[in-house]
JSON list of C-alpha atoms in Angstrom, two decimals:
[
{"chain": "A", "resi": 1, "resn": "HIS", "atom": "CA", "xyz": [118.99, 99.65, 103.75]},
{"chain": "A", "resi": 2, "resn": "TYR", "atom": "CA", "xyz": [117.13, 100.03, 100.47]},
{"chain": "A", "resi": 3, "resn": "MET", "atom": "CA", "xyz": [117.77, 101.16, 96.93]},
{"chain": "A", "resi": 4, "resn": "LEU", "atom": "CA", "xyz": [115.39, 104.01, 96.10]},
{"chain": "A", "resi": 5, "resn": "ASP", "atom": "CA", "xyz": [113.38, 104.03, 92.88]},
{"chain": "A", "resi": 6, "resn": "GLU", "atom": "CA", "xyz": [110.20, 105.66, 91.62]},
{"chain": "A", "resi": 7, "resn": "ALA", "atom": "CA", "xyz": [107.00, 103.71, 92.09]},
{"chain": "A", "resi": 8, "resn": "ASP", "atom": "CA", "xyz": [105.32, 102.17, 89.06]},
{"chain": "A", "resi": 9, "resn": "GLY", "atom": "CA", "xyz": [103.46, 104.82, 87.10]},
{"chain": "A", "resi": 10, "resn": "PHE", "atom": "CA", "xyz": [105.66, 107.60, 88.48]},
{"chain": "A", "resi": 11, "resn": "CYS", "atom": "CA", "xyz": [105.07, 111.17, 87.40]},
{"chain": "A", "resi": 12, "resn": "SER", "atom": "CA", "xyz": [107.76, 113.11, 85.59]},
{"chain": "A", "resi": 13, "resn": "LEU", "atom": "CA", "xyz": [108.05, 116.78, 86.41]},
{"chain": "A", "resi": 14, "resn": "VAL", "atom": "CA", "xyz": [110.26, 117.51, 83.42]},
{"chain": "A", "resi": 15, "resn": "PRO", "atom": "CA", "xyz": [109.12, 118.62, 80.00]},
{"chain": "A", "resi": 16, "resn": "SER", "atom": "CA", "xyz": [109.14, 115.93, 77.34]},
{"chain": "A", "resi": 17, "resn": "HIS", "atom": "CA", "xyz": [111.94, 117.63, 75.40]},
{"chain": "A", "resi": 18, "resn": "ASP", "atom": "CA", "xyz": [114.36, 116.98, 78.30]},
{"chain": "A", "resi": 19, "resn": "GLU", "atom": "CA", "xyz": [114.92, 120.56, 79.35]},
{"chain": "A", "resi": 20, "resn": "TYR", "atom": "CA", "xyz": [114.69, 121.34, 83.03]},
{"chain": "A", "resi": 21, "resn": "ALA", "atom": "CA", "xyz": [113.14, 124.20, 84.97]},
{"chain": "A", "resi": 22, "resn": "VAL", "atom": "CA", "xyz": [115.42, 125.09, 87.85]},
{"chain": "A", "resi": 23, "resn": "SER", "atom": "CA", "xyz": [116.21, 128.34, 89.56]},
{"chain": "A", "resi": 24, "resn": "GLY", "atom": "CA", "xyz": [119.12, 129.52, 91.64]},
{"chain": "A", "resi": 25, "resn": "PHE", "atom": "CA", "xyz": [121.81, 127.24, 90.20]},
{"chain": "A", "resi": 26, "resn": "PRO", "atom": "CA", "xyz": [124.81, 128.78, 88.41]},
{"chain": "A", "resi": 27, "resn": "PHE", "atom": "CA", "xyz": [125.02, 127.89, 84.70]},
{"chain": "A", "resi": 28, "resn": "GLU", "atom": "CA", "xyz": [128.77, 127.17, 84.94]},
{"chain": "A", "resi": 29, "resn": "VAL", "atom": "CA", "xyz": [128.03, 124.19, 87.19]},
{"chain": "A", "resi": 30, "resn": "PHE", "atom": "CA", "xyz": [125.53, 122.79, 84.69]},
{"chain": "A", "resi": 31, "resn": "SER", "atom": "CA", "xyz": [128.02, 122.84, 81.84]},
{"chain": "A", "resi": 32, "resn": "ALA", "atom": "CA", "xyz": [130.70, 121.22, 84.02]},
{"chain": "A", "resi": 33, "resn": "ASP", "atom": "CA", "xyz": [128.59, 118.19, 84.93]},
{"chain": "A", "resi": 34, "resn": "PRO", "atom": "CA", "xyz": [126.50, 116.56, 82.17]},
{"chain": "A", "resi": 35, "resn": "ALA", "atom": "CA", "xyz": [124.39, 114.79, 84.81]},
{"chain": "A", "resi": 36, "resn": "CYS", "atom": "CA", "xyz": [123.14, 118.17, 86.04]},
{"chain": "A", "resi": 37, "resn": "VAL", "atom": "CA", "xyz": [120.62, 120.47, 84.51]},
{"chain": "A", "resi": 38, "resn": "ASP", "atom": "CA", "xyz": [122.00, 122.27, 81.45]},
{"chain": "A", "resi": 39, "resn": "GLN", "atom": "CA", "xyz": [119.63, 125.20, 81.00]},
{"chain": "A", "resi": 40, "resn": "ILE", "atom": "CA", "xyz": [116.73, 127.11, 82.49]},
{"chain": "A", "resi": 41, "resn": "VAL", "atom": "CA", "xyz": [113.40, 126.72, 80.72]},
{"chain": "A", "resi": 42, "resn": "SER", "atom": "CA", "xyz": [110.55, 129.21, 80.75]},
{"chain": "A", "resi": 43, "resn": "GLU", "atom": "CA", "xyz": [108.20, 127.70, 78.16]},
{"chain": "A", "resi": 44, "resn": "TRP", "atom": "CA", "xyz": [107.23, 124.44, 79.85]},
{"chain": "A", "resi": 45, "resn": "ASN", "atom": "CA", "xyz": [103.77, 124.42, 81.40]},
{"chain": "A", "resi": 46, "resn": "PRO", "atom": "CA", "xyz": [103.68, 122.12, 84.47]},
{"chain": "A", "resi": 47, "resn": "ASP", "atom": "CA", "xyz": [99.87, 122.09, 84.34]},
{"chain": "A", "resi": 48, "resn": "GLU", "atom": "CA", "xyz": [100.26, 119.72, 81.38]},
{"chain": "A", "resi": 49, "resn": "VAL", "atom": "CA", "xyz": [101.11, 117.00, 83.91]},
{"chain": "A", "resi": 50, "resn": "ARG", "atom": "CA", "xyz": [97.61, 115.61, 84.36]},
{"chain": "A", "resi": 51, "resn": "ARG", "atom": "CA", "xyz": [97.99, 112.90, 86.96]},
{"chain": "A", "resi": 52, "resn": "PRO", "atom": "CA", "xyz": [98.51, 113.72, 90.64]},
{"chain": "A", "resi": 53, "resn": "LYS", "atom": "CA", "xyz": [102.05, 114.69, 91.44]},
{"chain": "A", "resi": 54, "resn": "PRO", "atom": "CA", "xyz": [103.74, 112.34, 93.90]},
{"chain": "A", "resi": 55, "resn": "ASP", "atom": "CA", "xyz": [106.04, 113.34, 96.75]},
{"chain": "A", "resi": 56, "resn": "HIS", "atom": "CA", "xyz": [109.01, 111.72, 94.96]},
{"chain": "A", "resi": 57, "resn": "ALA", "atom": "CA", "xyz": [109.02, 112.52, 91.26]},
{"chain": "A", "resi": 58, "resn": "ARG", "atom": "CA", "xyz": [111.35, 112.05, 88.31]},
{"chain": "A", "resi": 59, "resn": "PHE", "atom": "CA", "xyz": [113.28, 115.18, 87.49]},
{"chain": "A", "resi": 60, "resn": "SER", "atom": "CA", "xyz": [116.62, 114.22, 86.00]},
{"chain": "A", "resi": 61, "resn": "TYR", "atom": "CA", "xyz": [119.34, 111.63, 86.14]},
{"chain": "A", "resi": 62, "resn": "ARG", "atom": "CA", "xyz": [121.25, 111.57, 89.44]},
{"chain": "A", "resi": 63, "resn": "THR", "atom": "CA", "xyz": [118.88, 113.84, 91.33]},
{"chain": "A", "resi": 64, "resn": "LEU", "atom": "CA", "xyz": [116.27, 113.41, 94.01]},
{"chain": "A", "resi": 65, "resn": "CYS", "atom": "CA", "xyz": [113.12, 115.50, 93.48]},
{"chain": "A", "resi": 66, "resn": "LEU", "atom": "CA", "xyz": [110.86, 115.90, 96.50]},
{"chain": "A", "resi": 67, "resn": "SER", "atom": "CA", "xyz": [107.63, 117.74, 97.26]},
{"chain": "A", "resi": 68, "resn": "GLY", "atom": "CA", "xyz": [107.40, 120.17, 100.14]},
{"chain": "A", "resi": 69, "resn": "ARG", "atom": "CA", "xyz": [105.69, 117.47, 102.23]},
{"chain": "A", "resi": 70, "resn": "ALA", "atom": "CA", "xyz": [108.55, 115.05, 101.65]},
{"chain": "A", "resi": 71, "resn": "GLN", "atom": "CA", "xyz": [111.18, 117.70, 102.32]},
{"chain": "A", "resi": 72, "resn": "SER", "atom": "CA", "xyz": [109.60, 118.47, 105.69]},
{"chain": "A", "resi": 73, "resn": "ALA", "atom": "CA", "xyz": [109.35, 114.81, 106.67]},
{"chain": "A", "resi": 74, "resn": "LEU", "atom": "CA", "xyz": [112.88, 113.89, 105.58]},
{"chain": "A", "resi": 75, "resn": "SER", "atom": "CA", "xyz": [114.89, 117.11, 106.07]},
{"chain": "A", "resi": 76, "resn": "ASP", "atom": "CA", "xyz": [117.11, 115.85, 108.90]},
{"chain": "A", "resi": 77, "resn": "LEU", "atom": "CA", "xyz": [117.96, 112.70, 106.92]},
{"chain": "A", "resi": 78, "resn": "LEU", "atom": "CA", "xyz": [119.01, 114.77, 103.90]},
{"chain": "A", "resi": 79, "resn": "SER", "atom": "CA", "xyz": [121.29, 117.15, 105.80]},
{"chain": "A", "resi": 80, "resn": "ASP", "atom": "CA", "xyz": [124.45, 115.81, 104.08]},
{"chain": "A", "resi": 81, "resn": "VAL", "atom": "CA", "xyz": [123.14, 116.59, 100.58]},
{"chain": "A", "resi": 82, "resn": "LYS", "atom": "CA", "xyz": [125.20, 119.45, 99.14]},
{"chain": "A", "resi": 83, "resn": "GLN", "atom": "CA", "xyz": [122.59, 121.45, 97.22]},
{"chain": "A", "resi": 84, "resn": "ARG", "atom": "CA", "xyz": [118.83, 121.93, 97.28]},
{"chain": "A", "resi": 85, "resn": "ILE", "atom": "CA", "xyz": [117.43, 123.72, 94.22]},
{"chain": "A", "resi": 86, "resn": "PRO", "atom": "CA", "xyz": [113.75, 124.82, 94.04]},
{"chain": "A", "resi": 87, "resn": "VAL", "atom": "CA", "xyz": [111.86, 123.69, 90.93]},
{"chain": "A", "resi": 88, "resn": "VAL", "atom": "CA", "xyz": [110.20, 126.64, 89.19]},
{"chain": "A", "resi": 89, "resn": "GLY", "atom": "CA", "xyz": [106.53, 126.60, 88.27]},
{"chain": "A", "resi": 90, "resn": "VAL", "atom": "CA", "xyz": [105.44, 123.32, 89.86]},
{"chain": "A", "resi": 91, "resn": "GLN", "atom": "CA", "xyz": [102.77, 123.34, 92.54]},
{"chain": "A", "resi": 92, "resn": "GLY", "atom": "CA", "xyz": [103.81, 121.42, 95.63]},
{"chain": "A", "resi": 93, "resn": "ASP", "atom": "CA", "xyz": [107.01, 123.30, 96.49]},
{"chain": "A", "resi": 94, "resn": "TYR", "atom": "CA", "xyz": [109.26, 120.77, 94.76]},
{"chain": "A", "resi": 95, "resn": "ALA", "atom": "CA", "xyz": [113.03, 120.87, 95.09]},
{"chain": "A", "resi": 96, "resn": "VAL", "atom": "CA", "xyz": [115.82, 118.89, 93.50]},
{"chain": "A", "resi": 97, "resn": "TYR", "atom": "CA", "xyz": [118.68, 117.61, 95.65]},
{"chain": "A", "resi": 98, "resn": "PHE", "atom": "CA", "xyz": [122.16, 117.39, 94.08]},
{"chain": "A", "resi": 99, "resn": "GLY", "atom": "CA", "xyz": [125.37, 116.02, 95.54]},
{"chain": "A", "resi": 100, "resn": "ALA", "atom": "CA", "xyz": [124.45, 113.03, 97.66]},
{"chain": "A", "resi": 101, "resn": "LYS", "atom": "CA", "xyz": [127.35, 111.55, 99.58]},
{"chain": "A", "resi": 102, "resn": "ILE", "atom": "CA", "xyz": [129.26, 108.76, 97.81]},
{"chain": "A", "resi": 103, "resn": "VAL", "atom": "CA", "xyz": [129.82, 105.75, 100.07]},
{"chain": "A", "resi": 104, "resn": "ASP", "atom": "CA", "xyz": [131.94, 102.79, 98.98]},
{"chain": "A", "resi": 105, "resn": "ALA", "atom": "CA", "xyz": [129.50, 100.20, 100.32]},
{"chain": "A", "resi": 106, "resn": "LEU", "atom": "CA", "xyz": [128.48, 98.06, 97.33]},
{"chain": "A", "resi": 107, "resn": "VAL", "atom": "CA", "xyz": [129.68, 94.45, 97.50]},
{"chain": "A", "resi": 108, "resn": "ALA", "atom": "CA", "xyz": [129.82, 93.69, 93.77]},
{"chain": "A", "resi": 109, "resn": "GLU", "atom": "CA", "xyz": [130.38, 89.93, 94.09]},
{"chain": "A", "resi": 110, "resn": "ARG", "atom": "CA", "xyz": [127.20, 89.58, 96.18]},
{"chain": "A", "resi": 111, "resn": "SER", "atom": "CA", "xyz": [125.07, 92.00, 94.09]},
{"chain": "A", "resi": 112, "resn": "LEU", "atom": "CA", "xyz": [123.14, 91.32, 90.90]},
{"chain": "A", "resi": 113, "resn": "LEU", "atom": "CA", "xyz": [124.69, 93.83, 88.48]},
{"chain": "A", "resi": 114, "resn": "VAL", "atom": "CA", "xyz": [124.27, 94.50, 84.78]},
{"chain": "A", "resi": 115, "resn": "ARG", "atom": "CA", "xyz": [127.51, 95.54, 83.12]},
{"chain": "A", "resi": 116, "resn": "ASN", "atom": "CA", "xyz": [128.18, 97.27, 79.83]},
{"chain": "A", "resi": 117, "resn": "SER", "atom": "CA", "xyz": [129.50, 94.59, 77.44]},
{"chain": "A", "resi": 118, "resn": "LYS", "atom": "CA", "xyz": [132.23, 96.87, 76.05]},
{"chain": "A", "resi": 119, "resn": "SER", "atom": "CA", "xyz": [133.44, 98.85, 79.05]},
{"chain": "A", "resi": 120, "resn": "GLY", "atom": "CA", "xyz": [132.60, 96.41, 81.86]},
{"chain": "A", "resi": 121, "resn": "LEU", "atom": "CA", "xyz": [131.18, 99.32, 83.88]},
{"chain": "A", "resi": 122, "resn": "VAL", "atom": "CA", "xyz": [128.03, 98.78, 85.94]},
{"chain": "A", "resi": 123, "resn": "SER", "atom": "CA", "xyz": [125.03, 99.99, 83.93]},
{"chain": "A", "resi": 124, "resn": "LEU", "atom": "CA", "xyz": [122.32, 98.80, 86.34]},
{"chain": "A", "resi": 125, "resn": "ILE", "atom": "CA", "xyz": [122.07, 97.49, 89.89]},
{"chain": "A", "resi": 126, "resn": "ARG", "atom": "CA", "xyz": [119.23, 94.97, 90.09]},
{"chain": "A", "resi": 127, "resn": "LYS", "atom": "CA", "xyz": [119.78, 93.50, 93.57]},
{"chain": "A", "resi": 128, "resn": "PRO", "atom": "CA", "xyz": [122.29, 95.37, 95.69]},
{"chain": "A", "resi": 129, "resn": "ALA", "atom": "CA", "xyz": [124.41, 93.96, 98.50]},
{"chain": "A", "resi": 130, "resn": "LEU", "atom": "CA", "xyz": [125.89, 96.54, 100.86]},
{"chain": "A", "resi": 131, "resn": "LEU", "atom": "CA", "xyz": [128.63, 96.35, 103.45]},
{"chain": "A", "resi": 132, "resn": "THR", "atom": "CA", "xyz": [126.89, 96.99, 106.78]},
{"chain": "A", "resi": 133, "resn": "THR", "atom": "CA", "xyz": [129.86, 98.51, 108.57]},
{"chain": "A", "resi": 134, "resn": "THR", "atom": "CA", "xyz": [130.38, 101.08, 105.80]},
{"chain": "A", "resi": 135, "resn": "CYS", "atom": "CA", "xyz": [126.81, 102.38, 105.53]},
{"chain": "A", "resi": 136, "resn": "GLU", "atom": "CA", "xyz": [125.15, 101.70, 108.88]},
{"chain": "A", "resi": 137, "resn": "SER", "atom": "CA", "xyz": [125.10, 105.40, 109.88]},
{"chain": "A", "resi": 138, "resn": "GLU", "atom": "CA", "xyz": [124.14, 106.69, 106.42]},
{"chain": "A", "resi": 139, "resn": "HIS", "atom": "CA", "xyz": [120.55, 107.71, 105.65]},
{"chain": "A", "resi": 140, "resn": "PHE", "atom": "CA", "xyz": [120.90, 108.83, 102.03]},
{"chain": "A", "resi": 141, "resn": "PHE", "atom": "CA", "xyz": [123.83, 108.08, 99.71]},
{"chain": "A", "resi": 142, "resn": "ARG", "atom": "CA", "xyz": [125.06, 106.77, 96.37]},
{"chain": "A", "resi": 143, "resn": "VAL", "atom": "CA", "xyz": [127.74, 104.23, 95.49]},
{"chain": "A", "resi": 144, "resn": "PRO", "atom": "CA", "xyz": [130.70, 104.90, 93.17]},
{"chain": "A", "resi": 145, "resn": "GLU", "atom": "CA", "xyz": [129.92, 101.97, 90.85]},
{"chain": "A", "resi": 146, "resn": "HIS", "atom": "CA", "xyz": [126.67, 103.52, 89.61]},
{"chain": "A", "resi": 147, "resn": "ARG", "atom": "CA", "xyz": [125.90, 107.04, 90.78]},
{"chain": "A", "resi": 148, "resn": "SER", "atom": "CA", "xyz": [122.33, 107.27, 89.54]},
{"chain": "A", "resi": 149, "resn": "HIS", "atom": "CA", "xyz": [121.09, 104.84, 92.20]},
{"chain": "A", "resi": 150, "resn": "PHE", "atom": "CA", "xyz": [120.26, 106.24, 95.62]},
{"chain": "A", "resi": 151, "resn": "PHE", "atom": "CA", "xyz": [120.36, 104.19, 98.79]},
{"chain": "A", "resi": 152, "resn": "VAL", "atom": "CA", "xyz": [118.39, 104.98, 101.95]},
{"chain": "A", "resi": 153, "resn": "SER", "atom": "CA", "xyz": [118.22, 103.77, 105.54]},
{"chain": "A", "resi": 154, "resn": "ASP", "atom": "CA", "xyz": [115.43, 101.92, 107.28]},
{"chain": "A", "resi": 155, "resn": "LEU", "atom": "CA", "xyz": [114.60, 105.17, 109.08]},
{"chain": "A", "resi": 156, "resn": "PHE", "atom": "CA", "xyz": [114.18, 106.96, 105.73]},
{"chain": "A", "resi": 157, "resn": "LYS", "atom": "CA", "xyz": [111.71, 104.27, 104.58]},
{"chain": "A", "resi": 158, "resn": "GLU", "atom": "CA", "xyz": [109.87, 104.38, 107.93]},
{"chain": "A", "resi": 159, "resn": "ARG", "atom": "CA", "xyz": [109.40, 108.15, 107.59]},
{"chain": "A", "resi": 160, "resn": "VAL", "atom": "CA", "xyz": [108.04, 107.78, 104.06]},
{"chain": "A", "resi": 161, "resn": "HIS", "atom": "CA", "xyz": [105.39, 105.36, 105.34]},
{"chain": "A", "resi": 162, "resn": "LYS", "atom": "CA", "xyz": [104.69, 107.30, 108.55]},
{"chain": "A", "resi": 163, "resn": "PHE", "atom": "CA", "xyz": [103.92, 110.49, 106.62]},
{"chain": "A", "resi": 164, "resn": "GLY", "atom": "CA", "xyz": [102.08, 108.70, 103.77]},
{"chain": "A", "resi": 165, "resn": "LEU", "atom": "CA", "xyz": [104.49, 109.99, 101.12]},
{"chain": "A", "resi": 166, "resn": "THR", "atom": "CA", "xyz": [103.86, 108.80, 97.57]},
{"chain": "A", "resi": 167, "resn": "GLY", "atom": "CA", "xyz": [106.03, 107.92, 94.57]},
{"chain": "A", "resi": 168, "resn": "PHE", "atom": "CA", "xyz": [108.67, 105.92, 96.44]},
{"chain": "A", "resi": 169, "resn": "TRP", "atom": "CA", "xyz": [109.67, 102.35, 95.67]},
{"chain": "A", "resi": 170, "resn": "PHE", "atom": "CA", "xyz": [112.20, 100.54, 97.84]},
{"chain": "A", "resi": 171, "resn": "THR", "atom": "CA", "xyz": [114.33, 97.60, 96.72]},
{"chain": "A", "resi": 172, "resn": "PRO", "atom": "CA", "xyz": [115.73, 95.81, 99.77]},
{"chain": "A", "resi": 173, "resn": "CYS", "atom": "CA", "xyz": [119.51, 95.49, 99.97]},
{"chain": "A", "resi": 174, "resn": "VAL", "atom": "CA", "xyz": [121.32, 92.39, 101.14]},
{"chain": "A", "resi": 175, "resn": "MET", "atom": "CA", "xyz": [123.45, 93.49, 104.09]},
{"chain": "A", "resi": 176, "resn": "VAL", "atom": "CA", "xyz": [126.80, 91.73, 104.46]}
]
């Protein structure tokens, strides 16, 4: 398994003022979860993004944003994700995926973690160690210790390479 990140020099699809352009998602859900999008934006011009848009792009904290190409290549591996929301106004048929499954697979004592000095909570996972028996059948998930990190299977990574998808960076996990 691997921890999923954006490749160096990733492309952000969001406007610089941190508002998000999403359609089809009820506003009540946004206000209930601060990690989700909090309003619909009509003024942002996606053509301002000058570099080529990758297949995996930054959209917001705790979301996976994929191009149409990536969605087609990975759709069966993302079947457990609760919601798929189309991104408005961005060429490439992008969609944001919310609600990845939470799997209690992180082995904290074998992982390299950064903790908040006051709360002791995990603020960053640098080198993850995962419990093989807990996540062996999972293709896409998060861990409860730090829900902004996504973890993917070997098959997920193989598909990314097979289809030549861009914008992905994989940090190998230690499997215990």
